[in-house]
XYZ file of C-alpha atoms in Angstrom:
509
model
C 0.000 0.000 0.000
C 3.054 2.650 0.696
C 6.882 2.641 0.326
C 9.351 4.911 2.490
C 12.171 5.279 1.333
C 11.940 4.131 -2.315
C 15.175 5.818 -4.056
C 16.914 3.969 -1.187
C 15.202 0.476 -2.277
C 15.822 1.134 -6.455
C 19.623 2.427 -5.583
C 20.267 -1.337 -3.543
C 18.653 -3.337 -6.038
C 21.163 -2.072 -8.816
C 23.864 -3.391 -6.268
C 22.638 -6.803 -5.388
C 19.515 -8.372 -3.841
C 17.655 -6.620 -1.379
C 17.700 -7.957 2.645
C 14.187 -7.700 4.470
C 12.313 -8.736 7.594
C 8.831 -9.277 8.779
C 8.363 -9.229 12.372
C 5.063 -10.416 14.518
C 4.769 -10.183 18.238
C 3.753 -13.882 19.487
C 0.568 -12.619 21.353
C -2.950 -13.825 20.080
C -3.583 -16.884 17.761
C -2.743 -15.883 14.259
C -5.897 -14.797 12.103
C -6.513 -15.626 8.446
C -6.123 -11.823 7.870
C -2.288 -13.191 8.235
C -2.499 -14.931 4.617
C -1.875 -10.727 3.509
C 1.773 -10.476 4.950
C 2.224 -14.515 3.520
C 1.034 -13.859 0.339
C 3.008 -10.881 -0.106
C 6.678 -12.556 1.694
C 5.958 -15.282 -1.089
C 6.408 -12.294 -3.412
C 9.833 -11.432 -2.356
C 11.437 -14.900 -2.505
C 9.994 -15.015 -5.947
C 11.855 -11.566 -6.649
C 15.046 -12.840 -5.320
C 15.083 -10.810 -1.451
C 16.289 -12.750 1.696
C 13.644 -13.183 3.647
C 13.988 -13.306 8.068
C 11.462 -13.706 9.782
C 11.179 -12.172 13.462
C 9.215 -14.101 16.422
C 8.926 -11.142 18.202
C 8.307 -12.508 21.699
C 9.674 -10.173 23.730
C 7.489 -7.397 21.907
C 4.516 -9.533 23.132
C 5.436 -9.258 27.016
C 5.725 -5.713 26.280
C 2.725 -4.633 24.441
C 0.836 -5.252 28.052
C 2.390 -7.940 28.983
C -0.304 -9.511 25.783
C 1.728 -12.904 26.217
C 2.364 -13.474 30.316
C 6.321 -14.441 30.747
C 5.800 -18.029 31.732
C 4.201 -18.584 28.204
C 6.132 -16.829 26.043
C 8.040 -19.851 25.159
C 5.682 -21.993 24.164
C 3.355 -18.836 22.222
C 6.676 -18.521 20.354
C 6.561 -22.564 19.078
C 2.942 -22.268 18.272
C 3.776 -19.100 15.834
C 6.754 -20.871 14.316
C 4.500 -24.299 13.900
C 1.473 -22.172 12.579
C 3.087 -19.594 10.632
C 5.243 -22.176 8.648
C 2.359 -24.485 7.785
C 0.375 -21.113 6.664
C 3.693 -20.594 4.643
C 3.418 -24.123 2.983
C -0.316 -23.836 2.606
C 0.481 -21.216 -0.386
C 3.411 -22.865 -1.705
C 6.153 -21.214 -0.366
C 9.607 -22.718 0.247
C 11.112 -22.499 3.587
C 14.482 -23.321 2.600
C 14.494 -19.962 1.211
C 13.446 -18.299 4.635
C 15.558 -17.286 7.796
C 13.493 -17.313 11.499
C 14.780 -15.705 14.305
C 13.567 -14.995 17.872
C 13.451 -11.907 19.157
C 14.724 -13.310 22.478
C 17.905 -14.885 20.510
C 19.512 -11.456 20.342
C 17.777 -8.862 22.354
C 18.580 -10.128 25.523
C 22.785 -9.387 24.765
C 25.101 -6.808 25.997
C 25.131 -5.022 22.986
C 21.295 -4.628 22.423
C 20.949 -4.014 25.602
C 22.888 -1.088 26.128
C 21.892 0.316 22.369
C 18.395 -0.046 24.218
C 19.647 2.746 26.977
C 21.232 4.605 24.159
C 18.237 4.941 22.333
C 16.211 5.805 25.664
C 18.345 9.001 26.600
C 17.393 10.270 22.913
C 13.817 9.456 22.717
C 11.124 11.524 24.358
C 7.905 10.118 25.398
C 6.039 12.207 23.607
C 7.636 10.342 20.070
C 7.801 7.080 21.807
C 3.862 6.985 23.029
C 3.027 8.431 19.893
C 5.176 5.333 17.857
C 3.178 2.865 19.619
C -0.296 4.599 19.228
C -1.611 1.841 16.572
C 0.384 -1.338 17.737
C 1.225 -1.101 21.248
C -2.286 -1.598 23.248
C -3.448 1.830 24.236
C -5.159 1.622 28.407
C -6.056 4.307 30.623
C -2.952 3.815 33.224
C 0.021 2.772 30.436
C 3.140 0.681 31.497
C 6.954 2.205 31.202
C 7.195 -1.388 28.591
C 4.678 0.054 26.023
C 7.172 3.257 25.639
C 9.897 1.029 25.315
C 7.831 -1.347 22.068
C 8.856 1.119 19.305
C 12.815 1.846 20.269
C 12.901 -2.291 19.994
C 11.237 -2.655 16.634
C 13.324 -0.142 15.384
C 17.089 -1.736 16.691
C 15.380 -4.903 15.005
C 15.870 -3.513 11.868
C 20.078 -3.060 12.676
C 20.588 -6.116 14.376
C 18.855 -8.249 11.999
C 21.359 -6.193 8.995
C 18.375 -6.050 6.710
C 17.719 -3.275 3.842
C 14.301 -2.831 3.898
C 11.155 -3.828 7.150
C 7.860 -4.973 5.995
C 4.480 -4.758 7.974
C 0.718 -3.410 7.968
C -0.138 0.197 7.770
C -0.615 0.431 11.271
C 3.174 0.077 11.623
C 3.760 3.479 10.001
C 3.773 5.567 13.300
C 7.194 2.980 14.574
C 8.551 2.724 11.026
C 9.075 6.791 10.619
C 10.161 6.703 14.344
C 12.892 4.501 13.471
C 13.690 6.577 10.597
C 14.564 9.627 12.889
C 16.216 7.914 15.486
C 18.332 4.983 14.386
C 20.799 7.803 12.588
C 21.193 9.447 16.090
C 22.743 6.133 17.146
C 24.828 5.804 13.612
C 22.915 3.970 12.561
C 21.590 3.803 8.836
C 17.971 4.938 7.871
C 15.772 1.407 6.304
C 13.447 0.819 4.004
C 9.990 0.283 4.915
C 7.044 -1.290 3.205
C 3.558 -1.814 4.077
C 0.484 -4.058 3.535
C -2.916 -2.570 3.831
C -5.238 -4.044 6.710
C -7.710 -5.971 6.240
C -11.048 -4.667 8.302
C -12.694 -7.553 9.888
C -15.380 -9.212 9.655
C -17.670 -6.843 11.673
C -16.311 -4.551 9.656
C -13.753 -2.696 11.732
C -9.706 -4.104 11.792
C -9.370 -7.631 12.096
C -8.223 -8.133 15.642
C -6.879 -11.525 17.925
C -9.125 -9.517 20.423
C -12.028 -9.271 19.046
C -13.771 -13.087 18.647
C -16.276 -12.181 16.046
C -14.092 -10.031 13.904
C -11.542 -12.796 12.934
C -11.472 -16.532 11.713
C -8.306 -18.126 13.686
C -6.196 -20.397 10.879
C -7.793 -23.403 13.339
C -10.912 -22.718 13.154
C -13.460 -26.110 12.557
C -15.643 -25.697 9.256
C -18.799 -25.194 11.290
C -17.134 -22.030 13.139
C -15.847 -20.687 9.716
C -19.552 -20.883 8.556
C -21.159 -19.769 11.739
C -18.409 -16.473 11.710
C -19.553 -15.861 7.758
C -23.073 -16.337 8.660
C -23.031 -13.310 10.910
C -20.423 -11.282 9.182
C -21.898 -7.840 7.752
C -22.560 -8.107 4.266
C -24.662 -6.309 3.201
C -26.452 -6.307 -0.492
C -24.776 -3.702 -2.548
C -22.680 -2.017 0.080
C -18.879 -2.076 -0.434
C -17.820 -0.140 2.256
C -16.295 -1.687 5.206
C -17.321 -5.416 3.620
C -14.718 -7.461 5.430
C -15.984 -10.537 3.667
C -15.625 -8.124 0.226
C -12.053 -6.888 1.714
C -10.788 -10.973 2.547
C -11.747 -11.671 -1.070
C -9.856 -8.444 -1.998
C -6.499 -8.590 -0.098
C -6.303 -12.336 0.334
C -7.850 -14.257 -2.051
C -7.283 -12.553 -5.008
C -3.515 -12.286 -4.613
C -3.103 -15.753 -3.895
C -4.780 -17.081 -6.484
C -5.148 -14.634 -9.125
C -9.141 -15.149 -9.504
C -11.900 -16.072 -7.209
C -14.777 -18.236 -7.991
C -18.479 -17.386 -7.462
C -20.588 -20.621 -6.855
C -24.005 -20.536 -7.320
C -27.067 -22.479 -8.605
C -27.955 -22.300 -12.365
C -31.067 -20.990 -11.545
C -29.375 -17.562 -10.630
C -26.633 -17.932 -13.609
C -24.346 -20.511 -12.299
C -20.839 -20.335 -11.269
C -18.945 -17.169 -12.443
C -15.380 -16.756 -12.801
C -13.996 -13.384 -11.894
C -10.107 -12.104 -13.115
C -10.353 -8.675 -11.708
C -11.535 -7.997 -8.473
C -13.043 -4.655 -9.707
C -15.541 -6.745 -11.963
C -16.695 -8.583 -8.383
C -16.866 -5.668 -6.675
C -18.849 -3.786 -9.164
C -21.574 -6.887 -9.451
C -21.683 -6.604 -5.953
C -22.346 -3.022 -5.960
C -25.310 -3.649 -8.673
C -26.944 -6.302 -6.802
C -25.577 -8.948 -9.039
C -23.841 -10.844 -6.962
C -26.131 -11.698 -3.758
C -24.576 -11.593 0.162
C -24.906 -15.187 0.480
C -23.346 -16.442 -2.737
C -20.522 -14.534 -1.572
C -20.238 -15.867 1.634
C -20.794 -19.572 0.456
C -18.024 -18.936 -1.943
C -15.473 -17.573 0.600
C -16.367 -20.231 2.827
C -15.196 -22.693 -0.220
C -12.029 -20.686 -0.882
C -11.003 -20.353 2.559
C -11.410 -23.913 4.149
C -9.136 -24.874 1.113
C -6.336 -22.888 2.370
C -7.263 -23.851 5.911
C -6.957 -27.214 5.359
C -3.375 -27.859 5.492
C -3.082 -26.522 8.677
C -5.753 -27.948 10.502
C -4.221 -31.272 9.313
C -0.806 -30.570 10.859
C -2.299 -29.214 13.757
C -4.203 -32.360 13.905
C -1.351 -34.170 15.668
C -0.870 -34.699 19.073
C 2.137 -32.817 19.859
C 0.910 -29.581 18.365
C -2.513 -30.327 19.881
C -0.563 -30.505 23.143
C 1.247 -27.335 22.049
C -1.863 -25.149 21.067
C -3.616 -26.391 24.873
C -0.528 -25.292 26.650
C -0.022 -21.799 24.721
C -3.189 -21.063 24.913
C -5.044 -22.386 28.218
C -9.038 -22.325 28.064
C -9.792 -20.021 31.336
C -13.188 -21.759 31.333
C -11.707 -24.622 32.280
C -11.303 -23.869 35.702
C -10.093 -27.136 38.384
C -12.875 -28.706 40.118
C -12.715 -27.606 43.678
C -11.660 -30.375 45.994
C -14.053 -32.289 47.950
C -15.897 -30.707 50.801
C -14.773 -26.534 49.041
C -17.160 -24.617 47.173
C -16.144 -24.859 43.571
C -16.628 -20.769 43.164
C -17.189 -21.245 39.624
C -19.309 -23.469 37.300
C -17.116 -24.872 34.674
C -19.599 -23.426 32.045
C -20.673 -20.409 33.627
C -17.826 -17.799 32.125
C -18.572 -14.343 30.742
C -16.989 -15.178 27.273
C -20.785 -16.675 26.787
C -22.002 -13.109 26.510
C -22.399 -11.384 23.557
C -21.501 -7.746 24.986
C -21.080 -5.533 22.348
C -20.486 -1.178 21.819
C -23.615 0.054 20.209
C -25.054 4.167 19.003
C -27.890 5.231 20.264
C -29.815 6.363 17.073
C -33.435 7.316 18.453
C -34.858 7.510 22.116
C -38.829 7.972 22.484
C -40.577 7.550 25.621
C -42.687 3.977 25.503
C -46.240 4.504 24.500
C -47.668 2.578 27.569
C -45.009 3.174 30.387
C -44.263 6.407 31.272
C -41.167 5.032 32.950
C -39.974 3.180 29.951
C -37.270 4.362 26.968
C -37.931 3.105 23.341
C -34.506 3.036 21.798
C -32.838 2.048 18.322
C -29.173 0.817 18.973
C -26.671 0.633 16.296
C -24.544 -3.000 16.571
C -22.996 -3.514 13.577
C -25.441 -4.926 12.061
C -27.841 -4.181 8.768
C -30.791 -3.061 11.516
C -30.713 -1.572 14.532
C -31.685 -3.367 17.655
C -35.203 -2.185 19.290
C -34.264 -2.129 23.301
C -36.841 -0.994 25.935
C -35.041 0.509 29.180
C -36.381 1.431 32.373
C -33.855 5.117 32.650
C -36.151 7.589 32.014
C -36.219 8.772 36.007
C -32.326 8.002 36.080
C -30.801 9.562 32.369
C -32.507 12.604 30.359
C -33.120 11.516 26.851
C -31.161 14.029 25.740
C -27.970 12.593 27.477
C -28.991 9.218 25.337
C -29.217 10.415 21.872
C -26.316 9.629 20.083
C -23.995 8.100 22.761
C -21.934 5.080 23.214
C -23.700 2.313 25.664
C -22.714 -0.933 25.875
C -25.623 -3.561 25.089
C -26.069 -7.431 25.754
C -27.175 -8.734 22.732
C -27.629 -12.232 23.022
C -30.647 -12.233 25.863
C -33.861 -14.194 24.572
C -35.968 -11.286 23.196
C -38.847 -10.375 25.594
C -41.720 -8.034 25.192
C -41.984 -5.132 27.800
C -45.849 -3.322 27.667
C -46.113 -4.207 24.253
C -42.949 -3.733 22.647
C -40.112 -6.639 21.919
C -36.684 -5.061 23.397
C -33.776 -7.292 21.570
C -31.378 -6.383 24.719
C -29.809 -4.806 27.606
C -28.046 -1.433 27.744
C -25.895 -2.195 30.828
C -25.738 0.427 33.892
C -23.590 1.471 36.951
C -26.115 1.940 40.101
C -24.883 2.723 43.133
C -25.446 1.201 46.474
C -26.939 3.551 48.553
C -30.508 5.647 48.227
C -31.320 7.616 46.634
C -30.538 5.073 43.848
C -28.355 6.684 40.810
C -27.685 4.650 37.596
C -25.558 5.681 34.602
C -24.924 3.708 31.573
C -21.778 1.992 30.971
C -19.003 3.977 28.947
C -16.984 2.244 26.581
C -13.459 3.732 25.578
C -13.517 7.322 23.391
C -13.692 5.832 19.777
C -14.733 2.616 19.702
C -17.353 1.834 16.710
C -20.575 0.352 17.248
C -20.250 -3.604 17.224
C -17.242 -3.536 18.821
C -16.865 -6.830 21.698
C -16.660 -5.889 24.411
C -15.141 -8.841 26.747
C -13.958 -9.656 30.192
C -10.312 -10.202 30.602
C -8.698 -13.164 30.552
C -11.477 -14.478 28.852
C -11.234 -13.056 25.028
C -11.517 -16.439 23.519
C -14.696 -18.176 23.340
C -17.829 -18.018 21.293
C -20.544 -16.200 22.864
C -24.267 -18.085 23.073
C -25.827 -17.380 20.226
C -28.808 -17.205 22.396
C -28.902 -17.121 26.624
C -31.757 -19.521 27.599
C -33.540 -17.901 30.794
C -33.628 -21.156 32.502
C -30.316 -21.765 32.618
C -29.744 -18.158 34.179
C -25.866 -17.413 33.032
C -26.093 -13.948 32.929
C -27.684 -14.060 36.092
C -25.157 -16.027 38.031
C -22.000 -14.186 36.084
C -24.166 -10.741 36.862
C -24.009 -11.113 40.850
C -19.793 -10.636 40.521
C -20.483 -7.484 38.207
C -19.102 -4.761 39.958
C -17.577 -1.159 39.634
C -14.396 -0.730 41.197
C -13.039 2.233 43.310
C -11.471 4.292 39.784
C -14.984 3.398 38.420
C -14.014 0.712 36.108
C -16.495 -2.321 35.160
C -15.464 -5.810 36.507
C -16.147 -9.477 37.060
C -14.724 -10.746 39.688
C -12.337 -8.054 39.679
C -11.359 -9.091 36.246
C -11.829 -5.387 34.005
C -14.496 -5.120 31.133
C -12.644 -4.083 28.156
C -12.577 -3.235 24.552
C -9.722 -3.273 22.178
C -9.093 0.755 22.886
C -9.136 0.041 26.657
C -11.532 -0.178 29.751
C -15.456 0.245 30.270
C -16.309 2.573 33.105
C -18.855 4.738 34.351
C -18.790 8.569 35.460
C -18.753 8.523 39.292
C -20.805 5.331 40.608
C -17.570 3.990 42.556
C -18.267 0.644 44.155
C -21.335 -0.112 43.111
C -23.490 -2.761 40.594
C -24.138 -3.720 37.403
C -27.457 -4.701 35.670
């Protein structure tokens, strides 16, 4: 999508071939949206480059400590098994490719003290700024975060490459390392970037966000449940993410895509140029769930491979350990109180950022809000609170709430609400409620997710018998900096924490 730095590139390639790296911090399970960078490293092997490839682990303790220490190891085998069946899954040779951790060299003398060399030149301003897009932005930041981009950018020297490769949302740390690596005599690189693809909720494909993202493991029935529900809708090309996949990923790996479709609506069509595709979409041609069938085709065919090598028992053994299911909580021992049902976890709730479009009072309850919530998807949710004694409707219209979404639909006075716009109320009388606030910028549909527990399909409905949200709802509390919790576990979105205004220490519902 962009070059820095391109005389520098055209001058080195007159000379000989050119030397780059692509880096990933070993955090979150890879994401199909990975198949971009893949496609694209297959690229430069066929042009000649040497290719390294960086296991950035120590950039994943970090970035918020996203990978805990004791499983950095192991997250760092898991990338190197999945990443190099990905690799194989499009053809590309390893032989060809170098793979380095990050621990293998950062840890040294030398690193180490161009680390503190780089730290007396840097001011936080540049550094927080560097990080803005990669590095995970929270209310309270640690010292590590400011430390991310001066590491990513001594990568580039101690790895003796040319050129850096990466997403778009590396540009903020790639022109930082082009101003400061020449304070430390250091040359100036060349950087090139991918576009990102947006997910399939329609913002950035994200490990932290469930429903925006198809892991490379994913079982058939998840990759057709995920499509199912991804927002697609007819004739509307902006912020597709099942339009974008097809754009970014499929295309350049196979130089075509496929529409399948019954003869009744004009068979299978072949498609050279995305453009064409994209236009027929536009024009109603091609329908939503042709689209989706046909992805869901294309992409279990690359997925293959690698659920087949993940298939064995060491790397099933690998994949448990590197990623441990916080549901599955120990049995307590006999004669304790096992504190938590194996299957009562809040990753079963489908908590999500939604707009408030419209607020009307309810025709027959004068205590009663009628409101239309924006969640992503084509329509917006109808939800009936009871706030109108607690929030002016004015204070409503147009904000950020955060809404449960996957509660069995039930009609209050008349009208079906299809959720729950969660609320801060305080302990004492008289009783004060304010809606929940999720972080400045998040986009409606956003998950919103307890953490520890990011993994995990929500319900796709919560049956009222079974009363989860009930029993996870009585730990739902806000702490003393007004910050939503379970179990003192914080609610949070990929831009940070859920809070309220002022209801310190008191409950949610």
């Amino acid at each position: 999508q962009e070059v820095l730095g391109e005389d520098k590139l055209m001058a080195i390639l007159k000379e000989r071939e050119l030397k780059i790296y692509w880096g990933t911090a070993t955090t979150g399970k890879p994401h199909v949206a990975y198949f971009v960078p893949m496609s694209k490293i297959a690229d430069f092997l066929k042009a000649g480059c040497e290719v390294t490839i960086l296991f950035a682990d120590l950039h994943a303790y970090l970035d918020n400590m996203k990978a805990p220490w004791e499983l950095l190891e192991l997250r760092t085998r898991y990338y190197e098994n999945v990443i190099k069946a990905m690799l194989e899954s499009i053809g590309v040779p390893l032989e060809k490719l170098k793979f380095v951790r990050g621990t293998d060299y950062q840890l040294s003398k030398e690193y180490t003290l161009d680390v503190y060399r780089l730290s007396s030149v840097v001011t936080q301003h540049d550094a927080k700024k560097a990080g803005a897009e990669v590095v995970k932005q929270v209310e309270h930041p640690l010292l590590s975060g400011l430390l991310y981009p001066g590491l990513q950018a001594l990568d580039e020297e101690y790895l003796k490459v040319d050129a850096q490769f990466g997403g778009v949302d590396q540009r903020k740390i790639f022109t930082f390392a082009e101003k400061y690596l020449p304070s430390l005599g250091y040359a100036k690189r060349v950087h090139l970037m991918n576009p990102m693809v947006p997910g399939l909720t329609g913002s950035k494909m994200s490990s932290s966000e469930e429903d925006s993202k198809i892991d490379l493991l994913d079982r058939k029935e998840d990759v057709k449940k995920k499509l199912k529900k991804a927002f697609c809708e007819p004739g509307n090309v902006e912020n597709n993410g099942v339009l974008s996949f097809i754009k970014h990923v499929l295309f350049p790996l196979k130089s075509e895509f496929v529409v399948l479709r019954e003869e009744k609506w004009g068979g299978n069509k072949t498609y050279t140029a995305y453009e064409a595709l994209e236009k027929d979409f536009a024009e109603q041609v091609v329908h939503p769930g042709d689209l989706k069938n046909s992805v869901e085709v294309a992409l279990n065919k690359l997925l293959d491979p690698i659920r087949e090598k993940f298939n064995s028992p060491e790397l099933k053994k690998l994949t448990d350990a590197a990623y441990p299911n916080p549901s599955k909580a120990k049995p307590a021992e006999k004669g304790t109180k096992n504190s938590e049902p194996e299957n009562v976890v809040p990753s079963r709730l489908d908590i999500r950022v939604g707009k408030v479009i419209s607020v009307e009072k309810h025709p027959d309850a004068d205590s009663l809000y009628v409101e239309k919530i924006d969640v992503g998807e084509p329509e917006p949710r109808t939800v009936v609170s009871g706030l109108v004694q607690f929030v002016p409707k004015e204070q409503l219209q147009d904000r950020l709430v955060v809404l449960l979404c996957n509660l069995k639909p039930q009609k209050m006075r008349g009208v079906e609400s299809q959720g729950m716009v969660l609320c801060a109320s305080s302990v004492g009388e008289p009783r004060q409620v304010e809606p929940l606030d999720p972080p400045a910028g998040c986009c409606a549909g956003e998950r919103v997710y307890v953490e520890g527990y990011e993994g995990g399909e929500p319900d796709d409905e919560l049956k009222p018998k079974k009363k989860v949200f009930e029993k996870l709802q009585a730990d739902f509390r806000v702490s003393e900096d007004c910050v939503a919790q379970w179990k003192q576990r914080n609610f949070l979105t990929k831009l940070g924490r859920v809070s309220c205004k002022s209801l310190k220490g008191g409950s949610i519902s």
